[in-house]
PDB file of C-alpha atoms and ligand atoms in Angstrom:
ATOM      1  CA  MET A  12     -53.737   3.874 -31.591  1.00 60.00           C
ATOM      2  CA  THR A  13     -56.220   4.816 -34.425  1.00 72.00           C
ATOM      3  CA  ASN A  14     -57.870   8.320 -34.177  1.00 89.00           C
ATOM      4  CA  CYS A  15     -61.743   8.730 -33.552  1.00 97.00           C
ATOM      5  CA  LEU A  16     -63.606  11.374 -34.898  1.00 98.00           C
ATOM      6  CA  ASP A  17     -66.222  12.713 -32.280  1.00 98.00           C
ATOM      7  CA  ILE A  18     -69.242  14.097 -33.859  1.00 98.00           C
ATOM      8  CA  ASP A  19     -71.921  15.818 -31.894  1.00 98.00           C
ATOM      9  CA  VAL A  20     -75.194  17.228 -33.844  1.00 98.00           C
ATOM     10  CA  ILE A  21     -76.950  19.635 -32.382  1.00 98.00           C
ATOM     11  CA  THR A  22     -80.800  19.135 -33.807  1.00 98.00           C
ATOM     12  CA  ILE A  23     -84.349  19.437 -32.846  1.00 97.00           C
ATOM     13  CA  PHE A  24     -84.993  16.816 -35.226  1.00 96.00           C
ATOM     14  CA  PRO A  25     -82.486  13.893 -34.448  1.00 97.00           C
ATOM     15  CA  GLY A  26     -84.662  11.296 -36.255  1.00 96.00           C
ATOM     16  CA  MET A  27     -83.988  13.003 -39.428  1.00 95.00           C
ATOM     17  CA  LEU A  28     -80.290  11.951 -38.847  1.00 95.00           C
ATOM     18  CA  ASP A  29     -80.457   8.758 -36.948  1.00 94.00           C
ATOM     19  CA  GLY A  30     -81.393   6.295 -39.514  1.00 94.00           C
ATOM     20  CA  PHE A  31     -78.869   7.825 -41.898  1.00 95.00           C
ATOM     21  CA  LEU A  32     -76.075   7.610 -39.396  1.00 95.00           C
ATOM     22  CA  ARG A  33     -76.894   3.811 -38.424  1.00 94.00           C
ATOM     23  CA  GLU A  34     -76.450   2.458 -42.194  1.00 95.00           C
ATOM     24  CA  SER A  35     -73.849   1.682 -44.353  1.00 95.00           C
ATOM     25  CA  MET A  36     -70.488   3.388 -44.410  1.00 97.00           C
ATOM     26  CA  MET A  37     -71.252   5.712 -41.316  1.00 97.00           C
ATOM     27  CA  LYS A  38     -72.389   2.626 -39.326  1.00 97.00           C
ATOM     28  CA  ARG A  39     -69.122   0.719 -40.378  1.00 97.00           C
ATOM     29  CA  ALA A  40     -67.112   3.690 -39.252  1.00 98.00           C
ATOM     30  CA  GLU A  41     -68.638   3.606 -35.780  1.00 97.00           C
ATOM     31  CA  GLN A  42     -68.435  -0.008 -35.473  1.00 97.00           C
ATOM     32  CA  LEU A  43     -64.631   0.313 -36.098  1.00 97.00           C
ATOM     33  CA  GLY A  44     -64.018   3.093 -33.613  1.00 98.00           C
ATOM     34  CA  LEU A  45     -63.353   5.555 -36.370  1.00 98.00           C
ATOM     35  CA  ALA A  46     -66.159   7.870 -35.635  1.00 98.00           C
ATOM     36  CA  ARG A  47     -68.639   8.521 -32.885  1.00 98.00           C
ATOM     37  CA  PHE A  48     -71.969   9.988 -33.614  1.00 98.00           C
ATOM     38  CA  ASN A  49     -74.146  11.947 -30.818  1.00 98.00           C
ATOM     39  CA  PHE A  50     -77.043  13.930 -30.730  1.00 98.00           C
ATOM     40  CA  ILE A  51     -77.919  16.867 -28.559  1.00 98.00           C
ATOM     41  CA  ASN A  52     -81.401  18.268 -28.631  1.00 98.00           C
ATOM     42  CA  PRO A  53     -81.836  21.987 -27.580  1.00 98.00           C
ATOM     43  CA  ARG A  54     -85.175  21.287 -26.289  1.00 98.00           C
ATOM     44  CA  ASP A  55     -83.710  19.549 -23.343  1.00 98.00           C
ATOM     45  CA  PHE A  56     -82.063  22.643 -22.300  1.00 98.00           C
ATOM     46  CA  THR A  57     -85.275  24.894 -22.238  1.00 98.00           C
ATOM     47  CA  THR A  58     -86.940  25.668 -18.887  1.00 97.00           C
ATOM     48  CA  ASP A  59     -90.416  26.254 -19.926  1.00 97.00           C
ATOM     49  CA  VAL A  60     -93.292  23.715 -19.870  1.00 98.00           C
ATOM     50  CA  HIS A  61     -93.636  24.096 -23.542  1.00 98.00           C
ATOM     51  CA  ARG A  62     -89.913  23.451 -24.420  1.00 98.00           C
ATOM     52  CA  THR A  63     -89.936  26.465 -26.699  1.00 97.00           C
ATOM     53  CA  VAL A  64     -86.672  26.875 -28.753  1.00 97.00           C
ATOM     54  CA  ASP A  65     -87.956  29.751 -31.193  1.00 96.00           C
ATOM     55  CA  ASP A  66     -89.361  33.027 -30.897  1.00 97.00           C
ATOM     56  CA  ARG A  67     -90.687  35.842 -32.936  1.00 96.00           C
ATOM     57  CA  PRO A  68     -87.790  38.306 -34.602  1.00 96.00           C
ATOM     58  CA  TYR A  69     -87.149  41.339 -32.942  1.00 97.00           C
ATOM     59  CA  GLY A  70     -88.334  44.222 -35.502  1.00 97.00           C
ATOM     60  CA  GLY A  71     -90.823  42.029 -36.937  1.00 96.00           C
ATOM     61  CA  GLY A  72     -90.889  39.994 -40.273  1.00 94.00           C
ATOM     62  CA  PRO A  73     -91.867  36.402 -41.196  1.00 93.00           C
ATOM     63  CA  GLY A  74     -90.695  33.291 -39.741  1.00 93.00           C
ATOM     64  CA  MET A  75     -89.210  32.627 -36.205  1.00 96.00           C
ATOM     65  CA  VAL A  76     -85.617  32.667 -35.054  1.00 96.00           C
ATOM     66  CA  MET A  77     -83.977  30.096 -32.768  1.00 97.00           C
ATOM     67  CA  LYS A  78     -83.652  31.356 -29.333  1.00 97.00           C
ATOM     68  CA  PRO A  79     -80.167  31.610 -28.036  1.00 98.00           C
ATOM     69  CA  GLU A  80     -80.242  29.964 -24.833  1.00 98.00           C
ATOM     70  CA  PRO A  81     -81.197  26.714 -25.280  1.00 98.00           C
ATOM     71  CA  LEU A  82     -78.882  26.466 -28.426  1.00 98.00           C
ATOM     72  CA  PHE A  83     -75.845  27.953 -26.435  1.00 98.00           C
ATOM     73  CA  GLU A  84     -76.461  25.477 -23.619  1.00 98.00           C
ATOM     74  CA  ALA A  85     -76.730  22.513 -25.991  1.00 98.00           C
ATOM     75  CA  ILE A  86     -73.358  23.698 -27.579  1.00 98.00           C
ATOM     76  CA  GLU A  87     -71.611  24.299 -24.045  1.00 98.00           C
ATOM     77  CA  SER A  88     -72.890  20.433 -23.044  1.00 98.00           C
ATOM     78  CA  VAL A  89     -70.304  19.053 -25.446  1.00 98.00           C
ATOM     79  CA  ARG A  90     -67.895  21.639 -26.311  1.00 98.00           C
ATOM     80  CA  ARG A  91     -64.211  20.788 -25.731  1.00 98.00           C
ATOM     81  CA  PRO A  92     -61.080  22.770 -26.247  1.00 98.00           C
ATOM     82  CA  ASP A  93     -60.369  21.072 -29.459  1.00 98.00           C
ATOM     83  CA  SER A  94     -63.846  21.533 -30.779  1.00 98.00           C
ATOM     84  CA  SER A  95     -64.875  22.850 -34.346  1.00 98.00           C
ATOM     85  CA  VAL A  96     -68.430  24.383 -33.909  1.00 98.00           C
ATOM     86  CA  ILE A  97     -69.919  24.497 -37.353  1.00 98.00           C
ATOM     87  CA  LEU A  98     -73.362  26.076 -38.136  1.00 98.00           C
ATOM     88  CA  MET A  99     -75.099  24.537 -41.126  1.00 98.00           C
ATOM     89  CA  THR A 100     -76.637  27.608 -42.822  1.00 97.00           C
ATOM     90  CA  PRO A 101     -76.924  28.888 -46.720  1.00 96.00           C
ATOM     91  CA  GLN A 102     -74.728  31.829 -45.485  1.00 96.00           C
ATOM     92  CA  GLY A 103     -71.752  29.604 -44.666  1.00 97.00           C
ATOM     93  CA  ARG A 104     -68.614  29.046 -46.562  1.00 98.00           C
ATOM     94  CA  PRO A 105     -69.508  26.725 -49.606  1.00 98.00           C
ATOM     95  CA  PHE A 106     -68.743  23.066 -48.915  1.00 98.00           C
ATOM     96  CA  ASN A 107     -66.123  21.181 -51.123  1.00 97.00           C
ATOM     97  CA  GLN A 108     -63.949  18.346 -50.926  1.00 95.00           C
ATOM     98  CA  GLY A 109     -61.094  20.531 -49.619  1.00 96.00           C
ATOM     99  CA  ILE A 110     -63.226  21.214 -46.509  1.00 98.00           C
ATOM    100  CA  ALA A 111     -64.050  17.823 -46.219  1.00 98.00           C
ATOM    101  CA  ARG A 112     -60.424  16.891 -46.230  1.00 97.00           C
ATOM    102  CA  GLU A 113     -59.760  19.786 -43.698  1.00 98.00           C
ATOM    103  CA  LEU A 114     -62.276  18.590 -41.319  1.00 98.00           C
ATOM    104  CA  LYS A 115     -61.197  15.161 -41.308  1.00 98.00           C
ATOM    105  CA  LYS A 116     -58.259  16.032 -39.587  1.00 98.00           C
ATOM    106  CA  GLN A 117     -60.292  17.418 -36.539  1.00 98.00           C
ATOM    107  CA  THR A 118     -60.797  15.479 -33.359  1.00 98.00           C
ATOM    108  CA  HIS A 119     -64.289  16.956 -32.472  1.00 98.00           C
ATOM    109  CA  LEU A 120     -66.944  18.233 -34.649  1.00 99.00           C
ATOM    110  CA  ILE A 121     -70.149  20.061 -33.280  1.00 99.00           C
ATOM    111  CA  CYS A 122     -72.614  20.439 -36.301  1.00 98.00           C
ATOM    112  CA  VAL A 123     -75.271  22.890 -35.132  1.00 98.00           C
ATOM    113  CA  CYS A 124     -78.328  22.354 -37.336  1.00 98.00           C
ATOM    114  CA  GLY A 125     -80.692  25.694 -37.667  1.00 92.00           C
ATOM    115  CA  HIS A 126     -84.336  25.799 -38.145  1.00 87.00           C
ATOM    116  CA  TYR A 127     -86.716  28.355 -39.107  1.00 77.00           C
ATOM    117  CA  GLU A 128     -85.681  31.608 -40.339  1.00 84.00           C
ATOM    118  CA  GLY A 129     -81.992  31.090 -38.479  1.00 92.00           C
ATOM    119  CA  VAL A 130     -80.475  31.274 -35.136  1.00 97.00           C
ATOM    120  CA  ASP A 131     -80.069  34.339 -32.900  1.00 97.00           C
ATOM    121  CA  GLU A 132     -77.119  36.346 -34.063  1.00 97.00           C
ATOM    122  CA  ARG A 133     -75.489  36.293 -30.568  1.00 98.00           C
ATOM    123  CA  ILE A 134     -74.924  32.476 -31.319  1.00 98.00           C
ATOM    124  CA  ARG A 135     -72.523  33.332 -34.281  1.00 97.00           C
ATOM    125  CA  GLN A 136     -70.610  35.802 -31.811  1.00 97.00           C
ATOM    126  CA  LEU A 137     -70.495  33.555 -28.725  1.00 98.00           C
ATOM    127  CA  ALA A 138     -70.366  29.850 -29.682  1.00 98.00           C
ATOM    128  CA  LEU A 139     -69.262  29.204 -33.582  1.00 98.00           C
ATOM    129  CA  THR A 140     -66.047  28.635 -35.164  1.00 98.00           C
ATOM    130  CA  ASP A 141     -67.316  28.036 -38.512  1.00 98.00           C
ATOM    131  CA  GLU A 142     -70.221  28.103 -40.921  1.00 98.00           C
ATOM    132  CA  ILE A 143     -70.747  25.956 -43.790  1.00 98.00           C
ATOM    133  CA  SER A 144     -73.375  25.926 -46.709  1.00 98.00           C
ATOM    134  CA  ILE A 145     -73.807  22.665 -48.923  1.00 98.00           C
ATOM    135  CA  GLY A 146     -75.363  24.853 -51.798  1.00 97.00           C
ATOM    136  CA  ASP A 147     -77.009  27.748 -52.879  1.00 97.00           C
ATOM    137  CA  TYR A 148     -80.747  26.459 -52.141  1.00 96.00           C
ATOM    138  CA  VAL A 149     -82.424  26.814 -48.863  1.00 95.00           C
ATOM    139  CA  LEU A 150     -83.428  23.490 -46.860  1.00 96.00           C
ATOM    140  CA  THR A 151     -86.035  23.559 -44.209  1.00 93.00           C
ATOM    141  CA  ASN A 152     -83.497  22.783 -41.550  1.00 93.00           C
ATOM    142  CA  GLY A 153     -79.767  22.142 -41.369  1.00 97.00           C
ATOM    143  CA  ALA A 154     -80.147  18.227 -40.500  1.00 97.00           C
ATOM    144  CA  LEU A 155     -79.684  17.058 -44.053  1.00 97.00           C
ATOM    145  CA  ALA A 156     -76.805  19.625 -44.674  1.00 98.00           C
ATOM    146  CA  ALA A 157     -75.239  17.954 -41.477  1.00 98.00           C
ATOM    147  CA  ALA A 158     -75.578  14.677 -43.071  1.00 98.00           C
ATOM    148  CA  VAL A 159     -73.863  15.609 -46.231  1.00 98.00           C
ATOM    149  CA  LEU A 160     -71.103  17.178 -44.539  1.00 98.00           C
ATOM    150  CA  ILE A 161     -70.743  14.064 -42.116  1.00 98.00           C
ATOM    151  CA  ASP A 162     -70.810  11.655 -45.065  1.00 98.00           C
ATOM    152  CA  ALA A 163     -68.165  13.291 -47.095  1.00 98.00           C
ATOM    153  CA  VAL A 164     -65.867  13.798 -44.034  1.00 98.00           C
ATOM    154  CA  VAL A 165     -66.290  10.112 -42.429  1.00 98.00           C
ATOM    155  CA  ARG A 166     -65.808   8.409 -45.729  1.00 97.00           C
ATOM    156  CA  LEU A 167     -62.352  10.110 -45.842  1.00 97.00           C
ATOM    157  CA  LEU A 168     -61.221   8.712 -42.480  1.00 97.00           C
ATOM    158  CA  PRO A 169     -58.398   5.945 -43.096  1.00 96.00           C
ATOM    159  CA  GLY A 170     -60.186   2.383 -42.643  1.00 96.00           C
ATOM    160  CA  VAL A 171     -63.853   3.403 -43.360  1.00 96.00           C
ATOM    161  CA  LEU A 172     -63.700   2.384 -46.837  1.00 94.00           C
ATOM    162  CA  GLY A 173     -62.695  -1.279 -47.453  1.00 86.00           C
ATOM    163  CA  ALA A 174     -59.337  -2.147 -48.675  1.00 76.00           C
ATOM    164  CA  GLY A 175     -58.950  -1.103 -52.358  1.00 69.00           C
ATOM    165  CA  GLU A 176     -61.739   1.563 -52.116  1.00 69.00           C
ATOM    166  CA  GLU A 177     -59.272   4.190 -50.493  1.00 65.00           C
ATOM    167  CA  GLY A 178     -58.377   5.246 -54.282  1.00 56.00           C
ATOM    168  CA  THR A 179     -59.415   8.693 -53.367  1.00 53.00           C
ATOM    169  CA  GLU A 180     -56.654  10.058 -55.452  1.00 49.00           C
ATOM    170  CA  GLU A 181     -58.403   9.414 -58.395  1.00 51.00           C
ATOM    171  CA  GLU A 182     -62.154  10.383 -57.264  1.00 63.00           C
ATOM    172  CA  SER A 183     -63.781  13.502 -58.692  1.00 60.00           C
ATOM    173  CA  PHE A 184     -62.704  16.725 -56.748  1.00 61.00           C
ATOM    174  CA  THR A 185     -59.716  15.348 -55.083  1.00 62.00           C
ATOM    175  CA  ARG A 186     -57.938  16.289 -58.103  1.00 72.00           C
ATOM    176  CA  PRO A 187     -60.107  18.936 -59.757  1.00 84.00           C
ATOM    177  CA  LEU A 188     -61.085  16.501 -62.734  1.00 94.00           C
ATOM    178  CA  LEU A 189     -64.211  14.344 -62.927  1.00 96.00           C
ATOM    179  CA  GLU A 190     -63.871  10.856 -63.111  1.00 96.00           C
ATOM    180  CA  TYR A 191     -63.697   8.893 -66.392  1.00 98.00           C
ATOM    181  CA  PRO A 192     -66.307   6.576 -67.314  1.00 97.00           C
ATOM    182  CA  HIS A 193     -66.450   3.244 -65.640  1.00 98.00           C
ATOM    183  CA  TYR A 194     -67.894  -0.176 -66.902  1.00 98.00           C
ATOM    184  CA  THR A 195     -68.277  -3.631 -65.548  1.00 98.00           C
ATOM    185  CA  ARG A 196     -69.555  -6.821 -66.872  1.00 97.00           C
ATOM    186  CA  PRO A 197     -71.481  -7.850 -69.318  1.00 98.00           C
ATOM    187  CA  PRO A 198     -69.198  -6.759 -72.200  1.00 97.00           C
ATOM    188  CA  GLU A 199     -72.367  -5.636 -74.261  1.00 98.00           C
ATOM    189  CA  PHE A 200     -75.399  -4.518 -72.396  1.00 98.00           C
ATOM    190  CA  LYS A 201     -78.608  -3.463 -75.062  1.00 98.00           C
ATOM    191  CA  GLY A 202     -76.322  -3.161 -77.897  1.00 98.00           C
ATOM    192  CA  LEU A 203     -73.766  -0.832 -76.042  1.00 98.00           C
ATOM    193  CA  ALA A 204     -70.147  -2.344 -75.774  1.00 98.00           C
ATOM    194  CA  VAL A 205     -67.626  -1.734 -73.224  1.00 98.00           C
ATOM    195  CA  PRO A 206     -64.759   0.205 -75.006  1.00 98.00           C
ATOM    196  CA  GLU A 207     -62.261  -2.045 -76.579  1.00 98.00           C
ATOM    197  CA  ILE A 208     -59.357  -0.764 -74.686  1.00 98.00           C
ATOM    198  CA  LEU A 209     -60.560  -1.681 -71.423  1.00 98.00           C
ATOM    199  CA  LEU A 210     -60.633  -5.036 -72.474  1.00 98.00           C
ATOM    200  CA  SER A 211     -57.113  -4.996 -73.987  1.00 98.00           C
ATOM    201  CA  GLY A 212     -55.108  -5.742 -70.672  1.00 97.00           C
ATOM    202  CA  ASN A 213     -52.686  -2.755 -71.655  1.00 98.00           C
ATOM    203  CA  HIS A 214     -52.576  -1.178 -68.194  1.00 98.00           C
ATOM    204  CA  ALA A 215     -50.296   1.788 -69.509  1.00 98.00           C
ATOM    205  CA  ALA A 216     -53.067   2.529 -72.337  1.00 98.00           C
ATOM    206  CA  ILE A 217     -56.008   1.998 -70.194  1.00 98.00           C
ATOM    207  CA  ARG A 218     -54.605   4.640 -67.820  1.00 98.00           C
ATOM    208  CA  GLN A 219     -53.861   7.228 -70.664  1.00 98.00           C
ATOM    209  CA  TRP A 220     -57.616   6.646 -71.877  1.00 98.00           C
ATOM    210  CA  ARG A 221     -58.996   7.315 -68.600  1.00 98.00           C
ATOM    211  CA  GLU A 222     -56.954  10.303 -67.961  1.00 97.00           C
ATOM    212  CA  GLU A 223     -58.118  11.775 -71.495  1.00 98.00           C
ATOM    213  CA  GLN A 224     -61.748  10.662 -70.773  1.00 98.00           C
ATOM    214  CA  ALA A 225     -61.759  12.590 -67.502  1.00 97.00           C
ATOM    215  CA  VAL A 226     -60.069  15.749 -68.868  1.00 97.00           C
ATOM    216  CA  LEU A 227     -62.771  15.326 -71.937  1.00 97.00           C
ATOM    217  CA  ARG A 228     -65.572  15.045 -69.326  1.00 98.00           C
ATOM    218  CA  THR A 229     -64.331  17.829 -67.140  1.00 97.00           C
ATOM    219  CA  HIS A 230     -64.083  20.277 -70.380  1.00 97.00           C
ATOM    220  CA  ARG A 231     -67.734  19.394 -71.133  1.00 98.00           C
ATOM    221  CA  ARG A 232     -69.594  19.415 -68.032  1.00 98.00           C
ATOM    222  CA  ARG A 233     -67.502  21.501 -65.446  1.00 97.00           C
ATOM    223  CA  PRO A 234     -64.991  23.620 -67.513  1.00 96.00           C
ATOM    224  CA  ASP A 235     -64.897  25.842 -64.222  1.00 94.00           C
ATOM    225  CA  LEU A 236     -63.045  22.977 -62.544  1.00 93.00           C
ATOM    226  CA  LEU A 237     -60.205  23.145 -64.909  1.00 93.00           C
ATOM    227  CA  GLU A 238     -59.145  26.603 -63.521  1.00 89.00           C
ATOM    228  CA  ILE A 239     -58.470  25.459 -60.023  1.00 78.00           C
ATOM    229  CA  PRO A 240     -55.033  24.460 -59.184  1.00 71.00           C
ATOM    230  CA  PRO A 241     -54.639  20.806 -57.647  1.00 66.00           C
ATOM    231  CA  PRO A 242     -54.456  20.448 -54.180  1.00 66.00           C
ATOM    232  CA  LEU A 243     -51.056  20.820 -52.718  1.00 63.00           C
ATOM    233  CA  ASP A 244     -51.502  18.424 -49.742  1.00 56.00           C
ATOM    234  CA  THR A 245     -52.626  14.834 -51.009  1.00 51.00           C
ATOM    235  CA  ASP A 246     -52.995  12.856 -47.776  1.00 53.00           C
TER     236      ASP A 246
HETATM  237  N1  LIG B 318     -79.635  25.052 -43.891  1.00 50.57           N
HETATM  238  C1  LIG B 318     -80.555  25.243 -45.022  1.00 50.57           C
HETATM  239  N2  LIG B 318     -80.128  25.302 -46.090  1.00 50.57           N
HETATM  240  C2  LIG B 318     -78.916  25.214 -45.986  1.00 50.57           C
HETATM  241  C3  LIG B 318     -77.707  24.975 -46.950  1.00 50.57           C
HETATM  242  N3  LIG B 318     -77.888  25.168 -48.207  1.00 50.57           N
HETATM  243  N4  LIG B 318     -76.663  24.577 -46.453  1.00 50.57           N
HETATM  244  C4  LIG B 318     -76.318  24.362 -45.166  1.00 50.57           C
HETATM  245  N5  LIG B 318     -77.480  24.325 -44.154  1.00 50.57           N
HETATM  246  C5  LIG B 318     -78.558  24.800 -44.580  1.00 50.57           C
END
């Protein structure tokens, strides 16, 4: 039996993600039964006529804070014993390929998308198991961040990428090296030729050239990556 990764996204803007999850590889993953996507809107858990999900911060200051009750109830409505409850926030641990590989082994992800200045701190204490940032910048809300996380995790599920596309071992960030340069036809484009060696048919030489190019490129663009030891777990 193939495993299915269940992903519930808690957001007041399901429309920001809906189109993304219904296209390309995410759509394919769902059609193949490898992933399941679902939205929960905290507004559906409000009790007032205005369906209020935010309020002014105690102590004053700018912006609004997401109220704890609707967010908590939204999380509880889908929480299971095996759930990872992840808040998307610039305060979280920095997302990377290692975390994507860690999350693909889970069975249920709940991505909680904040909005406004953030969420009431008691949500952290009561409901979260993890907090993830997709980079050192501030988005207007966590929906795009959830999309980035979901894409990076779901494409790693066995069977999501087509046959022959699962060469993740050579991909940037699986090993801590950037990828070598890629070329396809035509052999010459606007005066620029494909490196001779790639047309040689000498597979050992091609492999060596690619390795050298990957190291060179990493040295030039991301020397910091060369300091990171390769992952032990390569599944
Ligand atoms: N929400 C707002 N900014 C974010 C970021 N950089 N990462 C994750 N969630 C966010």
